[in-house]
One Martini backbone bead per residue (centre of mass of N, CA, C, O) as a GRO file, in nm:
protein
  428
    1UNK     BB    1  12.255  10.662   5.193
    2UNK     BB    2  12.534  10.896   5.180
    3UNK     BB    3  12.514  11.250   5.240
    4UNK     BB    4  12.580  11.584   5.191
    5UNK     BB    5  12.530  11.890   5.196
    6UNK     BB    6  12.417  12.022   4.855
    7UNK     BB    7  12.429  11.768   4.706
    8UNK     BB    8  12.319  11.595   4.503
    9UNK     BB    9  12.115  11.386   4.351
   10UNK     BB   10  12.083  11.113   4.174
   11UNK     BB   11  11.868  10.940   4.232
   12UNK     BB   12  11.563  10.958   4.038
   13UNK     BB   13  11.663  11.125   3.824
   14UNK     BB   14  11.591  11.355   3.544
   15UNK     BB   15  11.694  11.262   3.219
   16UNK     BB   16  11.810  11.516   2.993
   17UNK     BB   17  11.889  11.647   2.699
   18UNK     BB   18  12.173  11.813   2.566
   19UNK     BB   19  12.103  12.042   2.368
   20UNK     BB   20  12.336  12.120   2.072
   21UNK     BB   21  12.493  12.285   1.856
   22UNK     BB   22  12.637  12.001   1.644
   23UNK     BB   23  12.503  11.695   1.745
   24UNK     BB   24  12.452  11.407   1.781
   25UNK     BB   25  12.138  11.273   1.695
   26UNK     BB   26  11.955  11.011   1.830
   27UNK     BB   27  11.739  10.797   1.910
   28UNK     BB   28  11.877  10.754   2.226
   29UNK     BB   29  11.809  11.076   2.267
   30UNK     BB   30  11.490  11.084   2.241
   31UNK     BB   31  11.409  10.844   2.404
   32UNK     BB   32  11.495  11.015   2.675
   33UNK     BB   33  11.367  11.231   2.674
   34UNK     BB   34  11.065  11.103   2.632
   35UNK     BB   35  11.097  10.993   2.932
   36UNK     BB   36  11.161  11.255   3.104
   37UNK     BB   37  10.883  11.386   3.049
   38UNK     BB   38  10.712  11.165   3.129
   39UNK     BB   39  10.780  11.125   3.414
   40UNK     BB   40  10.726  11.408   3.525
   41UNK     BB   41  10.407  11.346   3.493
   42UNK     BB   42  10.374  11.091   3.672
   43UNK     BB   43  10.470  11.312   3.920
   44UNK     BB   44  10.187  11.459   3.924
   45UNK     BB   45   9.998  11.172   3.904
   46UNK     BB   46  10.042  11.137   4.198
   47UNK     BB   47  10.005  11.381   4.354
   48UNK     BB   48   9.676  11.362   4.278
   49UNK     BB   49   9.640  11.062   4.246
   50UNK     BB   50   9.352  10.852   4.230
   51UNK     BB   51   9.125  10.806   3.958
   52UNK     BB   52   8.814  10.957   3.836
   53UNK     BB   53   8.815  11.254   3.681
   54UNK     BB   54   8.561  11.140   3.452
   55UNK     BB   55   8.345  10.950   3.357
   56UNK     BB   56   8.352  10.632   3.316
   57UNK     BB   57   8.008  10.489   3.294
   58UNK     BB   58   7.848  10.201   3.372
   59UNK     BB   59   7.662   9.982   3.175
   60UNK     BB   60   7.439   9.834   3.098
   61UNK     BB   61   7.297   9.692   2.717
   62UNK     BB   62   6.956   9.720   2.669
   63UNK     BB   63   6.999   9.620   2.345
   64UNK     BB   64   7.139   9.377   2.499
   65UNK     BB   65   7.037   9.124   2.732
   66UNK     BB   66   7.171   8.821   2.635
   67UNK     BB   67   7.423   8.998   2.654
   68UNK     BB   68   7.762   9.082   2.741
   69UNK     BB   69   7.696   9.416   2.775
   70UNK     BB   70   7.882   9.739   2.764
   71UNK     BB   71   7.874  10.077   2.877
   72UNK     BB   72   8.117  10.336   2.814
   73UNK     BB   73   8.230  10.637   2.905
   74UNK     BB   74   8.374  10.920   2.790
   75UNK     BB   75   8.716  10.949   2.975
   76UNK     BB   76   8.908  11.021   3.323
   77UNK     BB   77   9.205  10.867   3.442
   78UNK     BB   78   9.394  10.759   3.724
   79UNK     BB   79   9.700  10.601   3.802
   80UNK     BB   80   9.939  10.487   4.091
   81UNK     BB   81  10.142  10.596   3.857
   82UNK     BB   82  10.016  10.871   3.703
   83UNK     BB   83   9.866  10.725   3.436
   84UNK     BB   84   9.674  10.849   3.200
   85UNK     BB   85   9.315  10.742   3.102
   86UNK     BB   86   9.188  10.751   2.804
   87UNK     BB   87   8.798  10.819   2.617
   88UNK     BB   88   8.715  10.950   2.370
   89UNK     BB   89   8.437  10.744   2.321
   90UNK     BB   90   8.182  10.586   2.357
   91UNK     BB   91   8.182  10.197   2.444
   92UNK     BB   92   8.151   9.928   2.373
   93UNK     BB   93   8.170   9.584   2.568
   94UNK     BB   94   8.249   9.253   2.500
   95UNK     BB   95   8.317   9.008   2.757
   96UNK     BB   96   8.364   8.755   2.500
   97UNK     BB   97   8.546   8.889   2.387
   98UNK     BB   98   8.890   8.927   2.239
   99UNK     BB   99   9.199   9.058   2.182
  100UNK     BB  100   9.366   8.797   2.080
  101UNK     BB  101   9.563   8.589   2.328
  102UNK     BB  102   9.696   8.808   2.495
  103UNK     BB  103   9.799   9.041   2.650
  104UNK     BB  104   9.827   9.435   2.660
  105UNK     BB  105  10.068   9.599   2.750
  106UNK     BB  106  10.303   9.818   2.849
  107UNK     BB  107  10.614   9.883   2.770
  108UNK     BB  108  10.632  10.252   2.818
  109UNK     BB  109  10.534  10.175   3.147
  110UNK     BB  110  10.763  10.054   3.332
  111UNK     BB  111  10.719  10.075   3.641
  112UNK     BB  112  10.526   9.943   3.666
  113UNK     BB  113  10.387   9.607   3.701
  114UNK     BB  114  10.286   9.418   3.492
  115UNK     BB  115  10.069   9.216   3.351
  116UNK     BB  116   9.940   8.973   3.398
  117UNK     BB  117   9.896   8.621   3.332
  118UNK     BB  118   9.603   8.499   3.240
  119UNK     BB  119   9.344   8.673   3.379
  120UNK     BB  120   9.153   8.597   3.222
  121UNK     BB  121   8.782   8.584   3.165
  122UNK     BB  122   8.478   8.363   3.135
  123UNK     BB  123   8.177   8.382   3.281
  124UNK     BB  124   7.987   8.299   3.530
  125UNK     BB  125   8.005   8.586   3.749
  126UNK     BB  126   8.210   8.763   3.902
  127UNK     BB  127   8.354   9.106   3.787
  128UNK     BB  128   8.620   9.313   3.695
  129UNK     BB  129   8.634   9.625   3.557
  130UNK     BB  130   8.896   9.789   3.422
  131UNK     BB  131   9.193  10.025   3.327
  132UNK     BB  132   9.419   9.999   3.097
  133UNK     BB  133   9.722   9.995   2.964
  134UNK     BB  134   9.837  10.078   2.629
  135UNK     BB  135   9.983   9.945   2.316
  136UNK     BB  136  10.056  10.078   1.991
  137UNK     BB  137  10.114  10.106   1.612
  138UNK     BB  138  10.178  10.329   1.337
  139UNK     BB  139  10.278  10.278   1.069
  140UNK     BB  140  10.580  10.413   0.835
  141UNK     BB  141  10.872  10.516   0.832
  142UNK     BB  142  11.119  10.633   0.700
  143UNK     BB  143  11.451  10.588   0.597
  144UNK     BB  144  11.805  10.593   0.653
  145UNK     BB  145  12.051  10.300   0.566
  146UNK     BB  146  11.824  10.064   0.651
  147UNK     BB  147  11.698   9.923   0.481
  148UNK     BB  148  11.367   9.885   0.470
  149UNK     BB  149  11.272   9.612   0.404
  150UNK     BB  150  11.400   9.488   0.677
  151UNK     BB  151  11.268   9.690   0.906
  152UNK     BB  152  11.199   9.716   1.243
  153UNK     BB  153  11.216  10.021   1.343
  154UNK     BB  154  10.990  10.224   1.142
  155UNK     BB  155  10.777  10.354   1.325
  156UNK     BB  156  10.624  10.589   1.360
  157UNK     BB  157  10.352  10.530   1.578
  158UNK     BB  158  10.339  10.502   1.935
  159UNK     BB  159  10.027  10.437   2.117
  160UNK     BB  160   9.898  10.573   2.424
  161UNK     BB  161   9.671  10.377   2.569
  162UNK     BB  162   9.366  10.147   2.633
  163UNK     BB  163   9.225   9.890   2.829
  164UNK     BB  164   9.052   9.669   2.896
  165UNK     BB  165   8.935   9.425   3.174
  166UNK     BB  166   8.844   9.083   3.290
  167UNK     BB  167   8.825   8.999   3.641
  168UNK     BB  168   8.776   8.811   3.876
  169UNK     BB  169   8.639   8.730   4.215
  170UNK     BB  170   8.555   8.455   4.315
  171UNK     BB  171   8.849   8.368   4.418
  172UNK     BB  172   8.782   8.593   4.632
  173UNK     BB  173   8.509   8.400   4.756
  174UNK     BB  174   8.649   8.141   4.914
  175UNK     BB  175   8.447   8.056   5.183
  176UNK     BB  176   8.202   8.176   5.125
  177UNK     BB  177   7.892   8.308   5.211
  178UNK     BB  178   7.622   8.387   5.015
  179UNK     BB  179   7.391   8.548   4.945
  180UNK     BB  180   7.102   8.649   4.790
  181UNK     BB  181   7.077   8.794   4.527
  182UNK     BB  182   6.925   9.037   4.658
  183UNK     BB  183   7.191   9.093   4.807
  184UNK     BB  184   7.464   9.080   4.664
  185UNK     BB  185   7.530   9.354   4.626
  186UNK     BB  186   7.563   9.511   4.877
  187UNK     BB  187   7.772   9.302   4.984
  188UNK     BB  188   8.007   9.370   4.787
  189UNK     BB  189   7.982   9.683   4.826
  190UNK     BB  190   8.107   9.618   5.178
  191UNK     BB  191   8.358   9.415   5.093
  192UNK     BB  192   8.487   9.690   4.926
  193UNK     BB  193   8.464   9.894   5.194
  194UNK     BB  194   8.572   9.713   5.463
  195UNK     BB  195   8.361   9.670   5.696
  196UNK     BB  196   8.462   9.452   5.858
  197UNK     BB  197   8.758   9.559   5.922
  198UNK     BB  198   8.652   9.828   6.094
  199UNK     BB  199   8.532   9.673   6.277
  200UNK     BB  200   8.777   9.542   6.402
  201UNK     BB  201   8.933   9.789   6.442
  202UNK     BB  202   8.759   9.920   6.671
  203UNK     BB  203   8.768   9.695   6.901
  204UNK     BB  204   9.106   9.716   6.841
  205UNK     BB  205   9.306  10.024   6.794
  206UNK     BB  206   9.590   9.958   6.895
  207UNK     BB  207   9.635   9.627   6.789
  208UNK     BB  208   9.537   9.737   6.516
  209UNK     BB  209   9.657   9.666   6.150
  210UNK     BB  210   9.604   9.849   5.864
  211UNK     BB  211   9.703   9.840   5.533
  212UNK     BB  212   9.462   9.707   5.425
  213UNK     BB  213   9.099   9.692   5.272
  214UNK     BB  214   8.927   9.517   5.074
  215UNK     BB  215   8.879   9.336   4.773
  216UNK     BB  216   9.070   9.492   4.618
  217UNK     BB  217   9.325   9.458   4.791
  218UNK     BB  218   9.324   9.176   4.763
  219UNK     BB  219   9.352   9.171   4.439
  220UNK     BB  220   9.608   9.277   4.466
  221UNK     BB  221   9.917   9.152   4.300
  222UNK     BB  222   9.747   8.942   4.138
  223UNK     BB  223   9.537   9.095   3.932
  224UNK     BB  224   9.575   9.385   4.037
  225UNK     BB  225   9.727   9.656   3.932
  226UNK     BB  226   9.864  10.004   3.945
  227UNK     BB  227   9.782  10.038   3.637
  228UNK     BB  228   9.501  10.033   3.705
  229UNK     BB  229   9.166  10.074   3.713
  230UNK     BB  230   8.854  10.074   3.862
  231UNK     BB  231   8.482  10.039   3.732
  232UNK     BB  232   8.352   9.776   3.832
  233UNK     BB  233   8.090   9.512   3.881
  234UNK     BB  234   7.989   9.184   3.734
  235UNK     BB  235   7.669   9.015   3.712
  236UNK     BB  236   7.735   8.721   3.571
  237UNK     BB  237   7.427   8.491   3.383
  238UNK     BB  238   7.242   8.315   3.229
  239UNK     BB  239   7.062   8.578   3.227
  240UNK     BB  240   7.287   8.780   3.251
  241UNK     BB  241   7.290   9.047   3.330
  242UNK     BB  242   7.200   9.178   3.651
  243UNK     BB  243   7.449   9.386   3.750
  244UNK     BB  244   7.594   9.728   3.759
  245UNK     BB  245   7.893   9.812   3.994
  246UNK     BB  246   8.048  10.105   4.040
  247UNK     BB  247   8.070  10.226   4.366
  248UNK     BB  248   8.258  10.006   4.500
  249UNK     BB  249   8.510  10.099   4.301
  250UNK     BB  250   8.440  10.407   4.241
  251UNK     BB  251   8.679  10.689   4.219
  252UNK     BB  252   8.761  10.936   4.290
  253UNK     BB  253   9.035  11.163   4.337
  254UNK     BB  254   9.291  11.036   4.535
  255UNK     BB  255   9.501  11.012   4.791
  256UNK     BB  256   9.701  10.917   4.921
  257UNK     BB  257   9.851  10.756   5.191
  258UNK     BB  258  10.008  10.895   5.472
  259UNK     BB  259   9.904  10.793   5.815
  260UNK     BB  260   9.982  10.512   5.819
  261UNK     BB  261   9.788  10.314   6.083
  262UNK     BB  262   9.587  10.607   6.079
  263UNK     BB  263   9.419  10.579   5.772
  264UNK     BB  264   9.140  10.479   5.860
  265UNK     BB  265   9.084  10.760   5.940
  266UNK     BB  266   9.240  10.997   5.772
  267UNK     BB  267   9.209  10.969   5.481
  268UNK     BB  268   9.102  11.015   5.164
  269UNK     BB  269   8.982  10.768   5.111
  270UNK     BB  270   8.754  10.704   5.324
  271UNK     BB  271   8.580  10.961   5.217
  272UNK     BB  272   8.557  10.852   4.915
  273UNK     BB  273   8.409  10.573   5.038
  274UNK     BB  274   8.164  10.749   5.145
  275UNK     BB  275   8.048  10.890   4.864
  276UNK     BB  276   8.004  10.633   4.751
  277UNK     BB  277   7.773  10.525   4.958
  278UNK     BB  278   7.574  10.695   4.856
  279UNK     BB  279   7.580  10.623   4.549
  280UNK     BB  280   7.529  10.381   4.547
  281UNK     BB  281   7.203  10.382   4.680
  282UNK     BB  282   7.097  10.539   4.463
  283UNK     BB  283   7.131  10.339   4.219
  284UNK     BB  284   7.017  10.090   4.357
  285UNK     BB  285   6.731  10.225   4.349
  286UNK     BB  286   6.727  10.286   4.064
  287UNK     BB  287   6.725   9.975   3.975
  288UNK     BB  288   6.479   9.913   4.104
  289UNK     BB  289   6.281  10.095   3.976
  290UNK     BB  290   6.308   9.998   3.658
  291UNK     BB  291   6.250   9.666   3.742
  292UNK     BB  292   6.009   9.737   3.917
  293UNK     BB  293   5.675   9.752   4.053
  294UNK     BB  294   5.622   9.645   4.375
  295UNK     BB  295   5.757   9.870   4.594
  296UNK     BB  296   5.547   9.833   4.837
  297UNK     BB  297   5.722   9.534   4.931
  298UNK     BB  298   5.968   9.661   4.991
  299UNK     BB  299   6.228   9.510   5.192
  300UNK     BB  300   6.549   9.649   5.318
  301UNK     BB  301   6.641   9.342   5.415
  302UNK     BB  302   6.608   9.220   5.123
  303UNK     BB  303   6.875   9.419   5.017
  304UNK     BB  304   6.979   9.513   5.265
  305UNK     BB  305   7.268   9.519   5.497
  306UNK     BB  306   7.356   9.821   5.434
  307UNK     BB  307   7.361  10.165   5.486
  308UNK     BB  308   7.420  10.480   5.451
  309UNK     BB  309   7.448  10.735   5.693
  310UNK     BB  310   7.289  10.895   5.392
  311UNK     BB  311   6.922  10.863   5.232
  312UNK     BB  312   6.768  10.841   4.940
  313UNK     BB  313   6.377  10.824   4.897
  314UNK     BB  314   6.119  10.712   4.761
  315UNK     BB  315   5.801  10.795   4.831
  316UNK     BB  316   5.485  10.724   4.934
  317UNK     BB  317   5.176  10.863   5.062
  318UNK     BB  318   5.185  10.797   5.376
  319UNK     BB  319   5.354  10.980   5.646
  320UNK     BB  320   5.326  10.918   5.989
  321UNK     BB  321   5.023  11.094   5.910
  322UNK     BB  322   5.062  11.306   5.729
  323UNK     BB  323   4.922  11.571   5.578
  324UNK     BB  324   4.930  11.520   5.249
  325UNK     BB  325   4.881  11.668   4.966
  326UNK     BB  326   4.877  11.502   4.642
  327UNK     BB  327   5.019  11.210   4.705
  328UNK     BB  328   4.882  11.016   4.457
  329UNK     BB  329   5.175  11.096   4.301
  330UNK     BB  330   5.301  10.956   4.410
  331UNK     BB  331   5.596  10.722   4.374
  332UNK     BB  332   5.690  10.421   4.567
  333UNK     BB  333   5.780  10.351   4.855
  334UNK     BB  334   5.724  10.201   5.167
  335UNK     BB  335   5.790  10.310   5.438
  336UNK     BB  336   5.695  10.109   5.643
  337UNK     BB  337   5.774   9.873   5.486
  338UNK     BB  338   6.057   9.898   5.426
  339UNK     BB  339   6.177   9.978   5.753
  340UNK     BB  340   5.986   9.916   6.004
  341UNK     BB  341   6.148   9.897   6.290
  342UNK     BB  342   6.371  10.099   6.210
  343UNK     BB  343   6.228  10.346   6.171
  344UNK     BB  344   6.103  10.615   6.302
  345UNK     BB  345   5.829  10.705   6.449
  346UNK     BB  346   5.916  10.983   6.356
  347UNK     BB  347   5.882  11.259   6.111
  348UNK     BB  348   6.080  11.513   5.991
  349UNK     BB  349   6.188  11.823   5.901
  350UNK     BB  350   6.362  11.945   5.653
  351UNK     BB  351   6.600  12.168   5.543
  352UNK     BB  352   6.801  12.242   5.273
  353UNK     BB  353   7.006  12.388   5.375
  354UNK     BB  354   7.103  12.121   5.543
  355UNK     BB  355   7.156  11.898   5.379
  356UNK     BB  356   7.441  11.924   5.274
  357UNK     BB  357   7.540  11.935   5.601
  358UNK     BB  358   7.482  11.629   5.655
  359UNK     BB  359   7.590  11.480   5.434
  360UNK     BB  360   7.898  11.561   5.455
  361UNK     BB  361   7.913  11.462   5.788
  362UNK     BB  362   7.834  11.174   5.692
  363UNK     BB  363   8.138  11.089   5.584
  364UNK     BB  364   8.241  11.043   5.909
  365UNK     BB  365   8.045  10.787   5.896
  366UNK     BB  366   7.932  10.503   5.958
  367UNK     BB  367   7.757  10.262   5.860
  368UNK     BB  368   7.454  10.067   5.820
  369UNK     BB  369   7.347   9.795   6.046
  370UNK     BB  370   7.070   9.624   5.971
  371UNK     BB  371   7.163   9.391   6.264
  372UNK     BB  372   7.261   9.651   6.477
  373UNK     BB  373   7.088   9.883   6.410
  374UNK     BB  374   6.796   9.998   6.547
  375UNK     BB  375   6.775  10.326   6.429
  376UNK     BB  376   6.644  10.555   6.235
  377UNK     BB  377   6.601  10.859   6.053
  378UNK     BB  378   6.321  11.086   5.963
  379UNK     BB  379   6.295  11.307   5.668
  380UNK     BB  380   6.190  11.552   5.587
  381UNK     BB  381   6.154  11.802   5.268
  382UNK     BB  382   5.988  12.054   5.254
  383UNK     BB  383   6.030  12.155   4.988
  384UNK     BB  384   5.881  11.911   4.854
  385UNK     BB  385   5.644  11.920   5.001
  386UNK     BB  386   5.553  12.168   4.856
  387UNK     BB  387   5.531  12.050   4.574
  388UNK     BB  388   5.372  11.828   4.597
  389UNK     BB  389   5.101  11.991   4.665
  390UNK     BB  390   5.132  12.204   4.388
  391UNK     BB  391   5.247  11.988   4.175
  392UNK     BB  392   5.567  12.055   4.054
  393UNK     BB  393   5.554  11.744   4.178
  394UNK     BB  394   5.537  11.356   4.210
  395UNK     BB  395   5.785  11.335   4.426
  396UNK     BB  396   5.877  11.179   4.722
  397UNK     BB  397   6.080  11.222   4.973
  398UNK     BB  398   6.295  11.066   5.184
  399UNK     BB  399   6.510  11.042   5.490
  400UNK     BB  400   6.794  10.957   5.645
  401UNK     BB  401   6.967  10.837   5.937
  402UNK     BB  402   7.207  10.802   6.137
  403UNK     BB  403   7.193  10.855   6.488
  404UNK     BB  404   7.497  10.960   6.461
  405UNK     BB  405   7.374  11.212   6.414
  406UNK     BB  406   7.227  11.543   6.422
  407UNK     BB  407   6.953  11.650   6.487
  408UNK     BB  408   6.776  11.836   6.182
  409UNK     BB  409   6.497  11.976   6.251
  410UNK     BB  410   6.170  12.124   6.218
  411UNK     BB  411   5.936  12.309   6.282
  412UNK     BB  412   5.560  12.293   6.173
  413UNK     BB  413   5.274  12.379   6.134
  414UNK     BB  414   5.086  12.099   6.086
  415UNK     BB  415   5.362  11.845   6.031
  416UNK     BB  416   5.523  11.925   6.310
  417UNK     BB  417   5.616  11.864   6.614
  418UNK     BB  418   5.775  12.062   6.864
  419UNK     BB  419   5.873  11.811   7.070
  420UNK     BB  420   6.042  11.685   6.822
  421UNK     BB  421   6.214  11.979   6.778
  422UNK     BB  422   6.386  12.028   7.047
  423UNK     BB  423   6.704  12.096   6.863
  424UNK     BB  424   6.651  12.300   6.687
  425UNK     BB  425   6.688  12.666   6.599
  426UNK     BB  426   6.347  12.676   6.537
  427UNK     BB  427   6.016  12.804   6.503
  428UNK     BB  428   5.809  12.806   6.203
   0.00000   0.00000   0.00000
C-alpha cells in the first residue's frame, strides 16, 4: 500500500455509525456500531497483553477424589486476541463430561480464528485446561412486521461468555521417555518453560533463531488458538487427579515480544516465566507436604530435574551445625537430605530486607539444572531463625539460590562466622 503525507488510512479503521436526526436505523447499523465499540476494546487488551488478571485458580476437587473434578476460581484473563474472559463465580468443572456434541465458539468474537474441531478429549493422561470465548443467547424480544411466530433472529439478548476446554498434551510428547511418575509434574513443567530450547540457543546465540519455545508453544496453531488462555495442566491415571500444575502455564498479564529474535532474552515473556518458576515450585513443595509423612526422607533429585533460581524450602533443623534453639518445633525437609552433595557447605544468614531483592535479580537468571550445576547457597533468614527460637514461629525456613546470583549472607555472632561473610555490607 502506498500513500501520501496527511491521508487518511482506510485499512483496519474502526466503522462507526453516524446516528443523526432523521436516520433510518437498522438491525445492521447497530449491529456494525456495537462491532466497532468492540473492536475499539479488543485493542486496548491487546496493547495490556495477554494472561491472567487475578483469580481463575485451579485445585484438585478434595472432596471427590476418584472423580476428575477441578475447581476454578473466580476471575479474569485476557486472551491474545484482547478479549476478556470473565468468570464471575467459583466453579467445578467436570472434565468427564461435556456439554453438547460440538465445539462452542464464539461466532461474535470473529478475529480470532475459530476452535479447531474435534480437540475434545477424555481418558487417562496428560491435559491442558484453557478458558476460550463462547457465546449463547437469552430470552425473545418482540418484533414488529416479522410474523413473531416464524421469526428466527428475534433474540433478545446474546450473552459474550466464556467456557473451559481440555486438550491433550499426550500427542505431543510422542517419541519422548517420560521420567518416573514422581519426576513427571517438574518435568513437564520445565518442558513448558523451554528449557530445552534456552540450553540450545546459549549454545549458539548467533546462529539459533528462536521464535516460539516451550510445549504450549508446540501446541499453538494445532490445538490451542490465540482466543485461549491456558489455565493448568491436568495429570489424570486410573487412579484419579495425581496433580494439578498451574504455573508450568498460568501467567500474569505479559506484554507480547517485541524485540524480535533477541525476545528470548528481553521480552516480557521471559520474566513473567521466571517468576512463574518461583510459584511453580513453591505450590510443588505445598502439595508434597499436603499428600506425604516422611519428609525427612525425601531427596531433591527424586522430585525435581530443575529449581527456580531462587526457592524457599520448609526444614527441620539441625542446620549445618548451628545451634537454633526451638527447632524441635519445626517440622519439614531435611537439608542435608534433601540438598545432598548439591547445598553447600555453609549456610549463611540473610536478612529480610534483602530478601525481596535476591528474588527479583533472581528472575534474571537461568533455573537451577540439578545434573549440571554443581552447588546452590544456602541461607537461613535471620527474621525467621529469631521467631523460631522465641517460639513466635514453628516453622524454619531454608534459601536456595543458584552459584551466579551474588552472594547475599550477612555475619551474626554466634550463628554464622565472619569470614564466610565476607561479602556482606557489614558485620552485625
Amino acid at each position: 500500500m502506498s500513500i501520501k503525507l496527511q491521508q487518511p488510512i482506510i485499512s483496519g479503521s474502526l466503522r462507526v455509525t453516524n446516528f443523526f436526526n432523521g436516520r433510518l436505523v437498522t438491525g445492521a447499523d447497530m449491529f456494525r456500531e456495537q462491532n466497532a465499540r468492540r473492536e475499539a476494546v479488543w485493542r486496548v487488551g491487546k496493547a495490556a497483553g495477554e494472561g491472567i488478571v487475578y483469580g481463575l485458580e485451579v485445585e484438585r476437587e478434595t472432596t471427590a477424589l476418584s472423580e476428575p473434578l477441578v475447581s476454578v476460581s473466580a476471575g479474569l484473563a485476557v486472551n491474545r486476541c484482547g478479549q476478556t474472559l470473565y468468570l464471575a463465580q467459583d466453579t467445578t468443572v467436570n472434565l468427564l463430561q461435556r456439554f453438547g456434541t460440538i465445539e462452542q465458539p464464539s461466532k461474535i468474537f470473529g478475529e480470532c480464528k475459530p476452535v479447531a474441531a474435534g480437540t475434545y478429549a477424555a481418558g487417562f493422561g496428560l491435559y491442558l485446561l484453557v478458558l476460550s470465548p463462547a457465546e449463547t443467547s437469552e430470552g425473545s424480544a418482540p418484533t414488529s412486521g416479522l410474523k413473531n411466530a416464524f421469526s428466527t433472529c428475534n433474540t433478545d439478548v446474546v450473552l459474550e461468555t466464556a467456557q473451559f476446554r481440555l486438550l491433550a498434551i499426550d500427542p505431543f510428547l510422542t517419541g519422548e521417555i517420560l521420567p518416573a511418575p514422581n519426576l513427571l509434574r517438574n518435568y513437564i513443567a520445565y518442558k513448558c518453560f523451554g528449557t530445552a530450547e534456552m540450553q540450545e540457543f546459549f549454545a549458539d546465540p548467533i546462529r539459533v533463531e528462536i521464535d516460539s519455545y516451550g510445549l504450549i508453544d508446540k501446541m499453538r496453531e494445532k490445538t490451542i488458538t490465540d482466543s485461549d488462555v491456558p489455565l493448568a495442566i491436568i495429570n489424570w491415571t486410573s487412579s484419579g487427579i495425581q496433580f494439578v500444575e498451574m504455573w508450568a502455564v498460568r501467567r500474569r498479564m505479559t506484554r507480547l515480544p517485541e524485540n524480535g529474535r533477541w525476545s528470548f532474552l528481553a521480552s516480557d515473556r521471559r520474566q513473567s516465566e521466571s517468576e512463574a518458576m518461583f510459584s511453580q515450585f513453591a505450590d510443588h513443595i505445598r502439595d508434597i507436604r499436603s499428600k506425604e509423612a516422611n519428609l525427612h526422607t525425601i531427596t531433591a533429585v527424586s522430585r525435581f530435574s530443575y529449581f527456580p533460581p531462587v526457592g524457599l524450602l520448609p526444614v527441620k533443623a539441625p542446620i549445618g551445625g548451628l545451634n537454633i534453639s526451638n527447632a524441635a518445633a519445626s517440622a519439614g525437609f531435611a537439608p542435608q537430605t534433601f540438598f545432598g552433595q548439591l547445598g553447600s557447605k555453609e549456610v549463611a544468614m540473610l536478612d529480610a530486607p534483602r530478601l525481596r531483592r535476591l528474588i527479583q535479580e533472581s528472575f534474571q537468571h537461568d533455573p537451577v539444572d540439578l545434573k549440571q550445576d554443581k552447588k546452590v547457597r544456602l541461607y537461613l533468614l535471620w527474621e525467621n531463625v529469631r521467631a523460631v527460637e522465641t517460639g513466635s514461629s514453628t516453622q524454619l525456613i531454608l534459601i536456595f539460590t543458584k552459584q551466579t546470583l551474588p552472594y547475599s549472607g550477612t555475619a551474626r555472632f554466634g550463628y554464622s562466622e565472619f569470614d564466610l561473610s565476607r561479602f556482606a555490607e557489614a558485620v552485625v
